C-alpha atoms as one frame of an Amber mdcrd trajectory, in Angstrom:
protein
  13.661 -93.231 -18.123  14.372 -94.781 -14.771  17.831 -94.878 -15.376  18.309
 -91.593 -17.013  16.526 -90.119 -13.750  18.857 -91.886 -11.469  21.950 -91.023
 -13.131  20.678 -87.255 -13.792  19.173 -87.077 -10.390  16.005 -85.536 -11.876
  12.744 -86.576 -10.955   9.732 -85.984 -12.730   6.891 -82.718 -12.628   2.903
 -82.933 -12.367   3.231 -82.037 -16.350   5.512 -85.230 -16.346   8.255 -83.778
 -18.233  11.493 -84.169 -16.554  12.920 -81.327 -14.017  16.215 -80.645 -12.319
  15.975 -81.517  -8.378  17.486 -78.656  -7.869  14.721 -76.270  -9.442  12.262
 -77.710  -6.997  14.398 -76.147  -4.404  13.252 -73.476  -1.680  14.171 -70.250
  -2.599  16.656 -70.543   1.061  18.320 -72.628  -1.137  19.177 -71.005  -4.074
  21.956 -68.908  -2.280  24.815 -70.550  -3.265  24.536 -71.508  -6.893  22.869
 -67.777  -7.602  25.864 -66.843  -5.966  28.212 -68.972  -8.064  26.088 -67.680
 -11.256  26.940 -64.437 -10.328  30.559 -64.830 -10.714  30.843 -67.388 -13.051
  28.522 -64.954 -15.625  30.348 -61.518 -14.174  33.930 -62.850 -14.669  32.587
 -64.366 -18.466  31.489 -61.030 -19.732  34.479 -58.842 -18.015  36.554 -61.478
 -19.798  34.856 -60.693 -23.262  34.503 -57.499 -22.752  37.956 -56.635 -22.137
  39.828 -58.477 -25.097  40.172 -54.629 -26.720  42.425 -54.322 -24.534  44.997
 -56.653 -24.560  45.374 -56.327 -28.341  42.260 -57.979 -29.660  40.235 -56.307
 -32.601  37.503 -56.885 -31.377  35.318 -58.110 -28.051  34.186 -61.412 -27.851
  31.214 -61.503 -24.865  29.762 -65.362 -25.867  30.363 -67.137 -22.806  28.036
 -65.551 -20.391  24.421 -66.589 -22.591  26.007 -70.183 -22.109  26.693 -70.005
 -18.336  23.470 -68.636 -17.964  21.288 -70.816 -19.990  23.545 -73.861 -19.122
  22.653 -72.978 -14.826  19.147 -72.025 -15.577  18.356 -75.567 -17.479  19.900
 -77.512 -14.559  19.154 -75.541 -11.357  15.929 -73.698 -12.565  14.183 -70.533
 -13.780  14.381 -68.743 -10.146  17.936 -67.739 -10.941  17.206 -65.289 -13.154
  17.994 -62.342 -10.566  21.521 -63.708 -10.640  21.893 -62.900 -14.591  20.346
 -59.800 -14.530  22.613 -58.507 -11.646  25.606 -59.891 -13.172  24.544 -58.114
 -16.601  24.113 -54.981 -14.476  27.133 -55.282 -13.195  28.999 -55.941 -16.656
  27.124 -53.021 -18.079  28.695 -50.288 -14.823  31.567 -51.856 -14.748  31.855
 -50.809 -19.149  30.462 -46.793 -18.281  27.154 -47.264 -19.348  24.656 -44.779
 -17.683  22.068 -46.430 -15.516  19.029 -46.359 -17.688  20.629 -48.113 -20.570
  22.446 -50.147 -17.758  19.305 -51.632 -17.013  17.776 -52.220 -19.744  20.513
 -54.266 -21.449  21.152 -56.091 -18.360  17.384 -57.606 -18.482  18.396 -58.747
 -22.458  19.889 -62.012 -21.012  17.887 -63.469 -18.665  14.799 -63.011 -20.616
  16.366 -64.807 -23.261  17.734 -67.039 -20.695  14.416 -67.766 -19.183  12.493
 -68.401 -22.074  15.061 -70.732 -23.467  14.935 -73.189 -20.286  10.978 -71.975
 -20.261  10.944 -73.633 -23.971  12.792 -76.829 -23.047  10.992 -77.497 -19.733
   7.311 -77.410 -21.570   8.727 -80.007 -24.626  10.159 -82.171 -22.149  13.866
 -81.661 -23.047  16.097 -84.473 -21.592  19.181 -83.131 -20.379  21.288 -86.080
 -20.959  20.824 -85.372 -24.763  19.706 -89.630 -24.861  16.902 -88.663 -27.706
  17.216 -87.635 -31.042  14.945 -85.032 -30.312  16.705 -83.549 -27.893  19.254
 -81.912 -30.323  17.012 -79.910 -32.580  14.913 -78.879 -29.733  17.600 -77.479
 -27.723  19.013 -75.617 -30.607  15.683 -74.307 -31.534  15.382 -72.879 -27.720
  18.396 -71.811 -28.023  18.259 -69.461 -31.448  14.462 -68.808 -30.143  15.559
 -66.988 -26.471  19.069 -65.251 -27.948  16.876 -63.466 -30.185  15.168 -62.119
 -27.490  18.377 -61.146 -25.771  19.247 -59.181 -28.563  16.699 -57.391 -29.357
  16.153 -56.247 -26.014  19.567 -55.481 -26.071  19.330 -53.679 -29.072  16.459
 -51.431 -27.395  18.915 -51.058 -24.342  21.561 -49.585 -27.015  18.631 -47.341
 -28.166  18.937 -45.752 -24.821  22.309 -44.254 -24.623  21.939 -41.715 -27.629
  23.033 -41.596 -31.173  25.553 -44.552 -31.807  26.201 -46.433 -34.811  25.384
 -49.745 -33.525  21.903 -48.964 -31.272  19.080 -50.652 -34.319  21.611 -51.625
 -36.509  20.686 -55.326 -38.390  24.162 -56.058 -38.645  24.788 -55.194 -35.276
  21.355 -57.322 -33.975  22.654 -60.174 -35.801  26.374 -60.044 -34.607  24.628
 -59.939 -30.978  22.261 -63.078 -31.353  25.338 -65.208 -33.350  27.399 -64.239
 -29.894  25.101 -65.189 -27.932  23.789 -68.339 -29.855  27.093 -69.971 -30.344
  27.905 -69.090 -26.379  24.519 -71.871 -25.238  25.736 -74.057 -28.111  29.386
 -74.332 -26.808  29.067 -73.810 -22.876  25.284 -75.101 -22.121  25.846 -78.765
 -22.695  28.953 -79.453 -21.200  27.423 -77.577 -18.024  24.370 -79.053 -17.958
  25.614 -83.155 -18.557  28.852 -82.193 -16.490  27.885 -85.188 -13.378  30.844
 -87.093 -11.001  30.725 -89.941 -12.985  31.802 -87.975 -16.581  35.293 -88.450
 -16.086  34.669 -92.223 -16.181  34.969 -93.514 -19.684  38.453 -91.739 -19.645
  40.132 -93.731 -16.550  38.513 -96.828 -17.726  40.368 -96.804 -21.345  43.978
 -94.783 -20.233  45.665 -96.283 -23.734  43.076 -94.254 -25.632  42.792 -91.279
 -23.442  46.285 -90.572 -23.446  46.267 -90.786 -28.083  42.943 -88.384 -27.753
  44.355 -86.213 -25.504  47.445 -86.033 -27.813  46.135 -85.759 -30.517  43.792
 -82.908 -29.337  47.085 -81.205 -27.577  48.397 -81.456 -30.972  45.592 -79.551
 -32.573  45.448 -77.062 -29.717  48.810 -75.944 -30.575  48.310 -75.871 -34.369
  45.123 -73.311 -33.825  47.080 -71.786 -31.688  51.184 -71.223 -33.140  50.528
 -71.547 -36.945  50.691 -67.606 -38.157  52.483 -68.058 -41.262  50.538 -65.993
 -43.961  51.130 -68.755 -46.791  51.487 -71.633 -44.547  48.414 -70.622 -42.286
  45.352 -71.078 -45.239  47.195 -74.217 -46.474  46.402 -76.055 -42.936  43.260
 -74.156 -41.988  41.405 -76.614 -43.474  42.601 -79.644 -42.737  42.778 -78.763
 -39.047  39.009 -78.312 -38.937  39.100 -81.294 -40.623  40.750 -83.562 -38.105
  39.209 -80.965 -35.127  35.779 -82.495 -36.317  36.951 -86.125 -36.516  38.138
 -85.437 -32.831  35.213 -84.474 -31.337  33.170 -87.118 -32.811  35.480 -89.720
 -31.411  35.309 -88.013 -27.852  31.769 -88.640 -28.152  31.358 -92.039 -29.484
  34.266 -93.327 -27.093  34.095 -91.197 -23.838  30.580 -89.469 -23.643  29.318
 -86.093 -24.599  31.180 -84.084 -21.429  34.722 -85.042 -23.061  33.673 -84.160
 -26.721  31.864 -81.050 -25.298  35.204 -79.755 -23.361  37.419 -80.782 -25.983
  35.167 -78.390 -28.439  34.939 -75.981 -25.915  39.130 -75.715 -25.581  39.118
 -75.825 -29.715  36.392 -72.736 -30.275  37.775 -70.812 -27.337  41.269 -71.485
 -29.272  39.837 -70.328 -32.351  38.027 -67.187 -31.511  41.095 -66.034 -29.647
  42.930 -66.833 -33.197  40.906 -64.253 -34.632  40.361 -61.983 -32.294  44.224
 -61.400 -31.663  44.952 -61.936 -35.223  47.706 -64.408 -34.552  47.423 -68.262
 -34.902  45.503 -70.583 -37.475  42.497 -68.166 -38.102  44.902 -64.873 -38.512
  44.970 -63.019 -41.578  40.706 -63.742 -42.366  37.968 -60.402 -42.917  36.048
 -59.289 -39.865  33.021 -60.138 -40.835  34.097 -63.312 -42.589  35.973 -64.342
 -39.840  33.556 -64.081 -37.806  31.309 -66.331 -40.144  33.876 -68.549 -40.353
  33.929 -68.970 -37.099  30.964 -69.233 -35.910  30.441 -72.000 -38.165  33.334
 -73.936 -37.244  31.544 -73.858 -33.798  28.134 -74.359 -34.515  29.673 -77.638
 -36.239  31.463 -79.036 -33.640  28.944 -78.158 -31.847  25.865 -79.720 -33.399
  28.096 -82.592 -34.360  28.545 -83.658 -30.849  25.241 -83.648 -29.724  23.898
 -85.567 -32.849  26.573 -88.383 -32.001  25.568 -88.710 -28.777  22.099 -88.228
 -29.009  22.286 -91.243 -32.146  24.431 -93.275 -29.831  22.160 -93.100 -26.600
  19.103 -94.236 -28.981  21.192 -97.190 -30.408  21.959 -97.861 -26.447  18.308
 -97.753 -25.849  17.152-100.073 -27.994  19.665-102.446 -27.945  18.776-102.316
 -24.511  15.280-102.164 -25.388  15.667-105.878 -27.398  17.554-107.171 -24.699
  14.805-107.209 -22.002  12.276-108.404 -24.732  14.176-111.345 -25.234  14.972
-112.109 -21.521  10.832-111.292 -20.964  10.337-113.974 -23.917  13.207-116.431
 -22.211  11.319-116.406 -18.742   7.755-116.881 -20.513   9.589-120.392 -22.337
  10.947-121.623 -18.892   8.138-121.085 -17.160   5.783-122.765 -19.066   5.097
-126.556 -18.490   5.061-127.376 -22.507   8.785-126.561 -23.018   9.810-129.026
 -20.477   7.666-131.383 -22.085
């Protein structure tokens, strides 16, 4: 645990759970991360909602939830006003009425706050160093984003008669978008450190092979649009993507694998949204199910592999410490000397 705190810059609160030191900063020291969180959330939301204006068949506002949860888990739940301000600015930019905009803007900070609170209360480790951290993180994300979708749906009801207000299908899409954003981006933001790229520098030959395979997969996702070729290559490319992120997690760590997952998932989402590339030609609902399943599989397998490797390393280190203690006792005992 001491090594985890040293690596992650974490301390222990009165309840005994690890908490980021940034979460205990005075309020005056949160201006910089708060402004950065506002800018990142607003930019991600505007980008997602602007896609139809650029030719996409639907908006994909998936990244704001990942930014918000990652920041609140890493820097503390007191940053929620920055998320609220960013969401309010997004809704006003979209032309939503003031009353509805305020209610909808409460959705993401409320869900992000609840997610961060659940993780804090259950002793979540920000390095995903235990197997229990993976299902805990996924469950907290699902619960928190369900609150986000519910509050947001209530805000839509204030706009007036709308086919989206109080629609179970639209609620499911909202919840899916927000949950996928958390699973996709939050682990990368939570675990990112200066030393995260050290494994890439330590193995330059392996790094070149990995980056080359990643680039080839990304090109295939973005450029293969042939109606006869794309359905044939879709499954092999999905399998190759899974293998790539597993290799990335095993050889280079969580941050590298999470970054590769973000790249491949973003390209798959853009391919589906613009109906070009490997995910083109899919129906809207079936394509969304396939897309979110692809993203969830990539993210889940990265987190699971990371946690299992961390537990294996921890068990090996514990065995080594036990052997060293036995050796010290043996060597300090006078009877083995005789």
